[in-house]
Amino acid sequence: MYEYHQPDARGHFGNYGGAFVSETLTRAIHELKEAYARYQHDPAFLAEFNYELAHFVGRPSPIYHAARMSREMGGAQIYLKREDLNHTGAHKINNTIGQAMLARRMGKPRVIAETGAGQHGVATATICARYGLECVVYMGSEDVKRQSPNVYRMNLLGATVVPVTSGSKTLKDALNEAMRDWVANVDNTFYIIGTVAGPHPYPMMVRDFQSVIGNECLVQMPEMLAATGVRGTQPDAVVACVGGGSNAMGIFFPYIAHEATRLIGVEAAGEGMDSGKHSASIQRGSPGVLHGNRTYVLQDDNGQVTETHSISAGLDYPGVGPEHAYLNDIGRAEYVGVTDQEALAAFHYLCRTEGIIAALESSHAVAHAMQLAKTMRDDQSILVNLSGRGDKDIGTVADLSQANFYCRPSCQGQSVKGADHPVHLAPKLERAA
Ligand SMILES: *Cc1c(COP(=O)(O)O)cnc(C)c1O
């Protein structure tokens, strides 16, 4: 059996992780560590968490055998872990519930969060509404523009969205601003981080909450493989997209000890690995400190964090969770890149072949699985974490395909040629006349 005990007591995954925070946050981080240590194995806490996952999120999420796609690829059988079917449409809610439960127990009435595409913001606003917690979400002003339906969703759920106008006006700037708020309001505020990044204990805590994904797969796969006549009890490979890395850690972690299963993380190669326009932090970055932990960072020779690019806002982050940095270095997980074009092609392919509109983030994982399947035998298996649904992305896809849809981001707030009324925040999805 493969021995794996990470992180150490101070939050280090080998040379990565740790807690690089200002003096003012040391106490808050310490308090959070204590609280998590106290409730992590508390039967009442775990019972409530599992209850929420079952009755509010709708878990367990099913595993689906993409039989038609597998047949057309002509190789390994491809299975999809359907995180897209969760309430709010992605894996993010698993983590926000866990952290909001901690906030309540720590007596913090105010929650803050950062968000890129708005998915983590919506998942946080959702659980705050349910628990009656005040919710403030920091979002880059560029993202506010690009993701207006999610901004409106957060408003509907009672959250305040604060546009951040510093830097590149995207996710990393929103994260900086949320940290600043936390420093100023530590006494009454809980900061819910949306991925396996940030200072210890966040990377470990978020991984633990998201591990429900992989733990369910360990139970579901033997049954699925037997039912579909495939060899073995667990998949030969598990594939997941990596932005900060939370959906990937969630499905990888329970499989780490299962040495026969390859773990493959897919980073956004954007316009190409050597184009300078990508978000491939592990494959093209170097070790540095970002947002409170040591990890692979996309930075220039002076240590300045560089601009990133991906078709999918959820993967557009210049760092990566420290545990992925570690898994990469010890060789237990492999990391590959998928370009915008390849992800878009996989998005369309899954729509047409399996009747599933996947998130553009998840489409990166699907694209790699399609390639990998062709190199394997048809009695082998690949499990893909389908991290979210693609409804949020149809505007982006329509824009890229030059389709004449009301919901194109470039149309929002303007009159559309051929349409007789302007497009509002809640766009109509029918075809323009
Ligand atoms: C946010 C998001 C991601 C990327 O975040 P990770 O922390 O890397 O999982 C991937 N897929 C979807 C659907 C998301 O919403």
Short mmCIF file of C-alpha atoms and ligand atoms in Angstrom, two decimals:
data_model
loop_
_atom_site.label_atom_id
_atom_site.label_comp_id
_atom_site.label_asym_id
_atom_site.label_seq_id
_atom_site.Cartn_x
_atom_site.Cartn_y
_atom_site.Cartn_z
CA MET A 1 0.00 0.00 0.00
CA TYR A 2 1.24 3.45 -0.94
CA GLU A 3 1.97 5.59 2.13
CA TYR A 4 0.87 9.20 1.83
CA HIS A 5 0.63 11.61 4.75
CA GLN A 6 0.42 15.18 3.56
CA PRO A 7 0.62 17.94 4.61
CA ASP A 8 2.81 18.04 7.73
CA ALA A 9 1.62 19.84 10.87
CA ARG A 10 2.69 23.20 9.48
CA GLY A 11 0.92 22.72 6.19
CA HIS A 12 3.89 21.74 4.04
CA PHE A 13 3.55 19.39 1.10
CA GLY A 14 7.26 18.71 0.66
CA ASN A 15 8.75 22.08 -0.29
CA TYR A 16 5.36 23.60 -1.04
CA GLY A 17 2.44 25.05 0.91
CA GLY A 18 2.93 26.63 4.32
CA ALA A 19 1.35 29.86 5.55
CA PHE A 20 2.91 33.08 4.31
CA VAL A 21 0.66 35.70 5.88
CA SER A 22 1.05 39.13 7.45
CA GLU A 23 1.27 39.53 11.22
CA THR A 24 -2.39 40.64 11.32
CA LEU A 25 -3.64 37.37 9.89
CA THR A 26 -1.54 35.05 12.04
CA ARG A 27 -4.19 34.92 14.75
CA ALA A 28 -7.05 34.41 12.30
CA ILE A 29 -5.19 31.56 10.61
CA HIS A 30 -4.40 30.02 13.97
CA GLU A 31 -8.06 30.23 15.04
CA LEU A 32 -9.15 28.58 11.80
CA LYS A 33 -6.59 25.79 12.22
CA GLU A 34 -7.83 25.11 15.75
CA ALA A 35 -11.46 25.10 14.65
CA TYR A 36 -10.83 22.76 11.75
CA ALA A 37 -8.76 20.41 13.93
CA ARG A 38 -11.64 20.33 16.41
CA TYR A 39 -14.43 19.62 13.92
CA GLN A 40 -12.62 17.66 11.22
CA HIS A 41 -13.40 14.31 12.89
CA ASP A 42 -16.34 15.45 14.99
CA PRO A 43 -19.22 12.99 14.39
CA ALA A 44 -21.90 15.72 14.68
CA PHE A 45 -20.05 17.98 12.22
CA LEU A 46 -19.57 15.15 9.74
CA ALA A 47 -23.17 14.01 10.07
CA GLU A 48 -24.42 17.52 9.31
CA PHE A 49 -21.99 17.87 6.38
CA ASN A 50 -23.17 14.58 4.89
CA TYR A 51 -26.80 15.54 5.43
CA GLU A 52 -26.27 18.82 3.53
CA LEU A 53 -24.46 17.02 0.72
CA ALA A 54 -27.28 14.51 0.36
CA HIS A 55 -30.29 16.79 0.74
CA PHE A 56 -29.14 20.23 -0.42
CA VAL A 57 -26.52 19.32 -3.05
CA GLY A 58 -28.13 16.08 -4.24
CA ARG A 59 -25.21 13.70 -3.65
CA PRO A 60 -23.97 11.19 -4.48
CA SER A 61 -23.52 12.47 -8.02
CA PRO A 62 -23.79 9.64 -10.57
CA ILE A 63 -21.04 8.18 -12.71
CA TYR A 64 -22.04 7.91 -16.34
CA HIS A 65 -20.53 5.61 -18.97
CA ALA A 66 -20.05 7.73 -22.10
CA ALA A 67 -20.53 4.70 -24.30
CA ARG A 68 -21.01 6.45 -27.63
CA MET A 69 -18.01 8.69 -27.17
CA SER A 70 -15.89 5.71 -26.05
CA ARG A 71 -16.95 3.69 -29.09
CA GLU A 72 -16.12 6.54 -31.47
CA MET A 73 -12.69 7.05 -29.89
CA GLY A 74 -12.06 3.34 -30.37
CA GLY A 75 -10.07 2.78 -27.18
CA ALA A 76 -10.58 2.92 -23.43
CA GLN A 77 -14.04 3.24 -21.88
CA ILE A 78 -14.71 6.80 -20.66
CA TYR A 79 -16.74 7.45 -17.51
CA LEU A 80 -17.91 10.86 -16.29
CA LYS A 81 -18.28 11.80 -12.63
CA ARG A 82 -21.26 14.13 -12.87
CA GLU A 83 -20.41 17.05 -10.58
CA ASP A 84 -22.35 19.16 -13.07
CA LEU A 85 -25.54 17.73 -11.60
CA ASN A 86 -24.92 19.21 -8.14
CA HIS A 87 -27.08 22.07 -6.91
CA THR A 88 -25.52 25.28 -8.35
CA GLY A 89 -24.00 23.22 -11.15
CA ALA A 90 -20.44 22.44 -10.08
CA HIS A 91 -18.22 20.89 -7.43
CA LYS A 92 -17.68 24.24 -5.67
CA ILE A 93 -20.70 23.85 -3.37
CA ASN A 94 -19.12 20.82 -1.59
CA ASN A 95 -16.44 23.11 -0.17
CA THR A 96 -18.54 26.20 0.56
CA ILE A 97 -20.89 24.14 2.73
CA GLY A 98 -18.00 22.77 4.80
CA GLN A 99 -16.46 26.20 5.33
CA ALA A 100 -19.80 27.91 6.05
CA MET A 101 -20.48 25.26 8.70
CA LEU A 102 -17.14 26.19 10.30
CA ALA A 103 -18.00 29.91 10.11
CA ARG A 104 -21.21 29.25 12.04
CA ARG A 105 -19.44 27.25 14.71
CA MET A 106 -16.76 29.93 15.05
CA GLY A 107 -19.46 32.56 15.55
CA LYS A 108 -18.59 34.59 12.45
CA PRO A 109 -21.72 36.26 11.04
CA ARG A 110 -19.97 37.70 7.97
CA VAL A 111 -18.51 35.71 5.07
CA ILE A 112 -16.27 36.99 2.28
CA ALA A 113 -15.12 35.22 -0.87
CA GLU A 114 -13.22 35.86 -4.09
CA THR A 115 -14.54 34.71 -7.43
CA GLY A 116 -13.37 34.56 -11.04
CA ALA A 117 -16.13 33.26 -13.30
CA GLY A 118 -18.55 33.75 -10.44
CA GLN A 119 -19.04 30.05 -9.73
CA HIS A 120 -17.44 30.12 -6.29
CA GLY A 121 -19.24 33.40 -5.58
CA VAL A 122 -22.58 31.82 -6.42
CA ALA A 123 -21.82 28.70 -4.36
CA THR A 124 -20.84 30.90 -1.40
CA ALA A 125 -23.86 33.20 -1.77
CA THR A 126 -26.07 30.12 -1.93
CA ILE A 127 -24.96 28.63 1.37
CA CYS A 128 -24.87 32.05 3.06
CA ALA A 129 -28.51 32.58 2.06
CA ARG A 130 -29.39 29.19 3.49
CA TYR A 131 -27.53 29.89 6.78
CA GLY A 132 -28.46 33.56 7.10
CA LEU A 133 -24.85 34.78 6.90
CA GLU A 134 -23.89 38.17 5.46
CA CYS A 135 -22.01 37.60 2.20
CA VAL A 136 -19.57 39.89 0.36
CA VAL A 137 -17.95 38.63 -2.85
CA TYR A 138 -14.90 40.24 -4.48
CA MET A 139 -14.79 39.95 -8.24
CA GLY A 140 -12.49 41.57 -10.81
CA SER A 141 -14.35 44.26 -12.73
CA GLU A 142 -13.40 42.56 -16.01
CA ASP A 143 -15.04 39.37 -14.76
CA VAL A 144 -18.09 41.32 -13.54
CA LYS A 145 -18.57 42.38 -17.15
CA ARG A 146 -17.85 38.98 -18.68
CA GLN A 147 -19.98 37.02 -16.22
CA SER A 148 -22.98 39.25 -15.62
CA PRO A 149 -25.51 36.39 -15.21
CA ASN A 150 -23.54 35.10 -12.21
CA VAL A 151 -23.34 38.63 -10.74
CA TYR A 152 -27.12 38.80 -10.97
CA ARG A 153 -27.45 35.34 -9.41
CA MET A 154 -25.37 36.46 -6.43
CA ASN A 155 -27.57 39.54 -6.10
CA LEU A 156 -30.69 37.39 -6.18
CA LEU A 157 -29.20 35.30 -3.37
CA GLY A 158 -28.69 38.41 -1.25
CA ALA A 159 -24.91 38.78 -1.61
CA THR A 160 -23.02 42.02 -2.22
CA VAL A 161 -20.65 41.87 -5.18
CA VAL A 162 -17.68 44.24 -4.99
CA PRO A 163 -15.97 44.89 -8.35
CA VAL A 164 -12.17 45.02 -8.03
CA THR A 165 -10.47 47.51 -10.35
CA SER A 166 -6.81 46.94 -9.42
CA GLY A 167 -4.24 45.02 -11.51
CA SER A 168 -5.63 42.94 -14.33
CA LYS A 169 -9.10 43.26 -12.75
CA THR A 170 -9.47 39.46 -12.59
CA LEU A 171 -9.32 36.57 -10.12
CA LYS A 172 -5.88 37.16 -8.57
CA ASP A 173 -6.80 40.80 -7.87
CA ALA A 174 -10.10 39.72 -6.31
CA LEU A 175 -8.13 37.32 -4.08
CA ASN A 176 -5.80 40.14 -2.97
CA GLU A 177 -8.77 42.36 -2.15
CA ALA A 178 -10.53 39.61 -0.16
CA MET A 179 -7.32 39.10 1.86
CA ARG A 180 -7.25 42.85 2.58
CA ASP A 181 -10.87 42.77 3.78
CA TRP A 182 -10.07 39.81 6.02
CA VAL A 183 -7.15 41.65 7.63
CA ALA A 184 -9.46 44.59 8.42
CA ASN A 185 -12.37 42.48 9.70
CA VAL A 186 -10.92 39.29 11.20
CA ASP A 187 -13.08 39.43 14.32
CA ASN A 188 -16.46 38.96 12.66
CA THR A 189 -15.46 37.62 9.24
CA PHE A 190 -14.79 34.15 7.80
CA TYR A 191 -12.96 33.99 4.46
CA ILE A 192 -14.22 31.12 2.28
CA ILE A 193 -11.48 30.36 -0.26
CA GLY A 194 -12.75 28.61 -3.38
CA THR A 195 -9.88 26.29 -4.25
CA VAL A 196 -6.99 24.30 -2.73
CA ALA A 197 -4.81 27.44 -2.50
CA GLY A 198 -4.22 30.10 0.15
CA PRO A 199 -2.31 29.70 3.42
CA HIS A 200 -2.48 26.49 5.51
CA PRO A 201 -4.98 25.08 6.51
CA TYR A 202 -6.98 26.06 3.38
CA PRO A 203 -5.36 23.71 0.83
CA MET A 204 -5.82 20.74 3.17
CA MET A 205 -9.30 21.75 4.32
CA VAL A 206 -10.67 22.37 0.82
CA ARG A 207 -9.14 19.06 -0.34
CA ASP A 208 -10.82 17.23 2.53
CA PHE A 209 -14.24 18.74 1.80
CA GLN A 210 -13.91 18.00 -1.92
CA SER A 211 -12.71 14.43 -1.30
CA VAL A 212 -16.33 13.37 -1.20
CA ILE A 213 -15.98 13.22 -5.00
CA GLY A 214 -13.22 10.61 -5.06
CA ASN A 215 -14.61 8.72 -2.09
CA GLU A 216 -17.89 8.24 -3.94
CA CYS A 217 -16.00 7.09 -7.05
CA LEU A 218 -14.12 4.42 -5.08
CA VAL A 219 -17.51 2.93 -4.19
CA GLN A 220 -19.23 3.52 -7.55
CA MET A 221 -16.50 2.41 -9.98
CA PRO A 222 -16.37 -1.32 -9.17
CA GLU A 223 -20.10 -1.50 -9.85
CA MET A 224 -19.87 0.61 -13.03
CA LEU A 225 -16.97 -1.38 -14.44
CA ALA A 226 -18.69 -4.69 -13.74
CA ALA A 227 -21.96 -3.44 -15.24
CA THR A 228 -20.21 -2.32 -18.41
CA GLY A 229 -18.03 -5.42 -18.71
CA VAL A 230 -14.68 -3.70 -18.15
CA ARG A 231 -11.66 -5.26 -16.47
CA GLY A 232 -10.65 -4.32 -12.91
CA THR A 233 -12.37 -2.60 -10.02
CA GLN A 234 -10.95 0.92 -10.33
CA PRO A 235 -10.16 3.10 -13.37
CA ASP A 236 -6.77 2.91 -15.10
CA ALA A 237 -6.67 6.71 -15.18
CA VAL A 238 -8.44 9.60 -13.48
CA VAL A 239 -8.48 12.89 -15.40
CA ALA A 240 -9.47 16.32 -14.05
CA CYS A 241 -8.95 19.94 -15.06
CA VAL A 242 -6.72 22.08 -12.85
CA GLY A 243 -7.30 25.77 -12.19
CA GLY A 244 -6.46 26.16 -8.52
CA GLY A 245 -6.94 22.42 -8.39
CA SER A 246 -9.87 21.71 -6.06
CA ASN A 247 -11.98 19.44 -8.26
CA ALA A 248 -8.81 17.57 -9.21
CA MET A 249 -7.64 17.15 -5.58
CA GLY A 250 -11.18 16.10 -4.66
CA ILE A 251 -11.11 13.18 -7.06
CA PHE A 252 -7.32 12.46 -6.85
CA PHE A 253 -6.87 12.36 -3.10
CA PRO A 254 -8.75 9.13 -2.34
CA TYR A 255 -6.98 7.51 -5.33
CA ILE A 256 -3.42 8.44 -4.29
CA ALA A 257 -3.05 5.21 -2.31
CA HIS A 258 -4.43 3.27 -5.29
CA GLU A 259 -1.10 3.14 -7.12
CA ALA A 260 -2.36 1.35 -10.23
CA THR A 261 -4.51 4.36 -11.15
CA ARG A 262 -2.78 7.13 -13.11
CA LEU A 263 -3.72 10.62 -11.95
CA ILE A 264 -3.71 13.23 -14.72
CA GLY A 265 -4.30 16.94 -14.20
CA VAL A 266 -5.15 19.07 -17.23
CA GLU A 267 -4.00 22.69 -17.26
CA ALA A 268 -5.24 25.34 -19.67
CA ALA A 269 -2.77 25.64 -22.54
CA GLY A 270 -4.78 28.60 -23.89
CA GLU A 271 -3.45 29.62 -27.28
CA GLY A 272 -0.58 27.14 -26.95
CA MET A 273 1.99 26.13 -24.35
CA ASP A 274 4.65 28.32 -25.95
CA SER A 275 2.37 31.23 -26.84
CA GLY A 276 2.78 32.96 -23.49
CA LYS A 277 -1.03 33.00 -23.41
CA HIS A 278 -2.00 30.14 -21.12
CA SER A 279 -2.53 29.26 -17.45
CA ALA A 280 -0.23 26.24 -17.22
CA SER A 281 1.34 27.06 -13.84
CA ILE A 282 2.86 23.64 -13.20
CA GLN A 283 4.22 23.05 -16.69
CA ARG A 284 5.45 26.57 -17.41
CA GLY A 285 5.75 28.18 -13.97
CA SER A 286 8.46 28.15 -11.31
CA PRO A 287 8.34 27.90 -7.51
CA GLY A 288 7.33 31.10 -5.76
CA VAL A 289 4.95 32.43 -3.13
CA LEU A 290 1.43 33.41 -4.16
CA HIS A 291 -1.63 34.04 -2.00
CA GLY A 292 -0.09 32.72 1.19
CA ASN A 293 1.56 29.51 0.01
CA ARG A 294 4.62 28.30 -1.86
CA THR A 295 3.79 26.67 -5.16
CA TYR A 296 4.35 26.86 -8.92
CA VAL A 297 3.63 30.38 -10.14
CA LEU A 298 3.60 31.94 -13.59
CA GLN A 299 6.07 34.77 -13.06
CA ASP A 300 8.74 36.71 -14.90
CA ASP A 301 12.46 36.84 -14.03
CA ASN A 302 11.76 39.53 -11.42
CA GLY A 303 9.14 37.41 -9.68
CA GLN A 304 6.28 39.51 -11.05
CA VAL A 305 3.17 37.40 -11.58
CA THR A 306 2.45 37.30 -15.30
CA GLU A 307 -0.86 37.67 -17.13
CA THR A 308 -2.65 34.41 -17.79
CA HIS A 309 -5.14 33.36 -20.39
CA SER A 310 -7.73 30.64 -20.83
CA ILE A 311 -11.03 30.36 -22.65
CA SER A 312 -12.45 29.23 -19.31
CA ALA A 313 -12.41 31.79 -16.49
CA GLY A 314 -12.24 29.03 -13.87
CA LEU A 315 -8.80 27.87 -15.08
CA ASP A 316 -7.42 31.40 -15.55
CA TYR A 317 -5.22 31.55 -12.44
CA PRO A 318 -1.42 32.12 -12.29
CA GLY A 319 -0.85 29.68 -9.40
CA VAL A 320 -1.93 26.17 -8.44
CA GLY A 321 -2.66 24.38 -5.19
CA PRO A 322 0.60 23.39 -3.40
CA GLU A 323 -0.40 19.73 -3.19
CA HIS A 324 -0.46 19.51 -6.99
CA ALA A 325 3.05 21.02 -7.05
CA TYR A 326 4.10 18.24 -4.69
CA LEU A 327 2.30 15.43 -6.54
CA ASN A 328 3.96 16.64 -9.74
CA ASP A 329 7.43 16.62 -8.23
CA ILE A 330 7.14 13.17 -6.68
CA GLY A 331 5.63 11.88 -9.93
CA ARG A 332 2.41 10.53 -8.42
CA ALA A 333 0.35 12.77 -10.70
CA GLU A 334 1.08 13.92 -14.27
CA TYR A 335 0.11 17.27 -15.72
CA VAL A 336 -0.70 17.99 -19.35
CA GLY A 337 -2.07 20.94 -21.33
CA VAL A 338 -5.17 21.33 -23.49
CA THR A 339 -5.65 24.41 -25.68
CA ASP A 340 -8.71 26.66 -25.98
CA GLN A 341 -9.49 25.16 -29.39
CA GLU A 342 -9.21 21.56 -28.19
CA ALA A 343 -11.43 22.30 -25.19
CA LEU A 344 -14.00 24.00 -27.40
CA ALA A 345 -14.03 21.04 -29.78
CA ALA A 346 -14.55 18.64 -26.85
CA PHE A 347 -17.33 20.88 -25.53
CA HIS A 348 -19.22 20.63 -28.84
CA TYR A 349 -18.45 16.94 -29.18
CA LEU A 350 -19.90 16.08 -25.76
CA CYS A 351 -23.01 18.17 -26.50
CA ARG A 352 -23.69 16.31 -29.73
CA THR A 353 -22.55 12.83 -28.78
CA GLU A 354 -23.72 12.41 -25.21
CA GLY A 355 -26.29 15.17 -24.70
CA ILE A 356 -24.26 16.87 -21.99
CA ILE A 357 -23.38 20.58 -21.99
CA ALA A 358 -20.22 20.61 -19.87
CA ALA A 359 -18.40 23.62 -18.43
CA LEU A 360 -15.49 24.85 -20.57
CA GLU A 361 -13.21 24.04 -17.62
CA SER A 362 -14.39 20.42 -17.56
CA SER A 363 -14.16 20.28 -21.36
CA HIS A 364 -10.36 20.49 -20.96
CA ALA A 365 -10.44 17.20 -19.05
CA VAL A 366 -12.82 15.66 -21.59
CA ALA A 367 -10.51 16.71 -24.45
CA HIS A 368 -7.52 14.98 -22.86
CA ALA A 369 -9.53 11.84 -22.06
CA MET A 370 -10.57 11.62 -25.71
CA GLN A 371 -6.93 11.69 -26.82
CA LEU A 372 -5.76 9.32 -24.10
CA ALA A 373 -8.57 6.80 -24.78
CA LYS A 374 -7.26 6.25 -28.32
CA THR A 375 -3.92 5.06 -26.92
CA MET A 376 -5.56 2.46 -24.65
CA ARG A 377 -7.39 -0.86 -25.06
CA ASP A 378 -11.18 -1.07 -24.99
CA ASP A 379 -11.13 -3.09 -21.76
CA GLN A 380 -9.35 -0.23 -19.98
CA SER A 381 -11.04 2.71 -18.34
CA ILE A 382 -10.72 6.46 -17.82
CA LEU A 383 -12.68 8.36 -15.19
CA VAL A 384 -13.16 12.06 -15.94
CA ASN A 385 -14.26 14.55 -13.32
CA LEU A 386 -16.97 16.54 -15.09
CA SER A 387 -16.58 19.44 -12.67
CA GLY A 388 -19.49 21.59 -13.81
CA ARG A 389 -22.26 22.28 -16.27
CA GLY A 390 -21.78 24.60 -19.20
CA ASP A 391 -24.88 26.77 -19.06
CA LYS A 392 -22.72 29.64 -17.81
CA ASP A 393 -20.52 29.30 -20.91
CA ILE A 394 -23.01 29.28 -23.74
CA GLY A 395 -22.54 33.03 -24.27
CA THR A 396 -18.78 32.59 -24.62
CA VAL A 397 -19.22 29.64 -26.95
CA ALA A 398 -21.75 31.56 -29.05
CA ASP A 399 -19.35 34.51 -29.25
CA LEU A 400 -16.50 32.28 -30.42
CA SER A 401 -18.72 30.56 -32.96
CA GLN A 402 -20.02 33.96 -34.14
CA ALA A 403 -23.51 32.60 -33.45
CA ASN A 404 -26.34 35.08 -33.37
CA PHE A 405 -27.52 34.63 -29.79
CA TYR A 406 -28.85 37.28 -27.44
CA CYS A 407 -26.69 35.98 -24.63
CA ARG A 408 -23.29 36.75 -26.17
CA PRO A 409 -21.25 38.70 -23.61
CA SER A 410 -20.30 41.17 -26.32
CA CYS A 411 -24.00 41.95 -26.84
CA GLN A 412 -24.95 42.45 -23.25
CA GLY A 413 -26.24 45.90 -22.48
CA GLN A 414 -26.37 46.77 -26.17
CA SER A 415 -28.97 46.48 -28.86
CA VAL A 416 -28.41 43.43 -30.97
CA LYS A 417 -28.58 43.89 -34.69
CA GLY A 418 -31.81 42.36 -35.86
CA ALA A 419 -33.30 42.33 -32.36
CA ASP A 420 -35.98 44.80 -31.45
CA HIS A 421 -35.05 45.28 -27.81
CA PRO A 422 -31.83 45.54 -25.81
CA VAL A 423 -30.33 42.60 -23.98
CA HIS A 424 -30.65 42.68 -20.21
CA LEU A 425 -28.91 40.86 -17.37
CA ALA A 426 -31.17 37.86 -17.62
CA PRO A 427 -30.79 37.22 -21.34
CA LYS A 428 -33.31 35.40 -23.44
CA LEU A 429 -31.72 32.40 -25.02
CA GLU A 430 -33.73 32.10 -28.21
CA ARG A 431 -32.10 32.85 -31.52
CA ALA A 432 -32.17 36.48 -32.65
CA ALA A 433 -34.55 37.16 -35.53
C1 LIG B 1 -13.96 26.85 -10.58
C2 LIG B 1 -14.09 25.72 -11.51
C3 LIG B 1 -12.98 24.95 -11.90
C4 LIG B 1 -11.56 25.27 -11.51
O1 LIG B 1 -11.32 25.25 -10.14
P1 LIG B 1 -10.52 24.07 -9.46
O2 LIG B 1 -10.26 24.59 -8.09
O3 LIG B 1 -9.28 23.86 -10.24
O4 LIG B 1 -11.39 22.88 -9.47
C5 LIG B 1 -13.19 23.85 -12.72
N1 LIG B 1 -14.42 23.54 -13.16
C6 LIG B 1 -15.51 24.27 -12.82
C7 LIG B 1 -16.84 23.87 -13.35
C8 LIG B 1 -15.39 25.37 -11.97
O5 LIG B 1 -16.47 26.07 -11.65
#
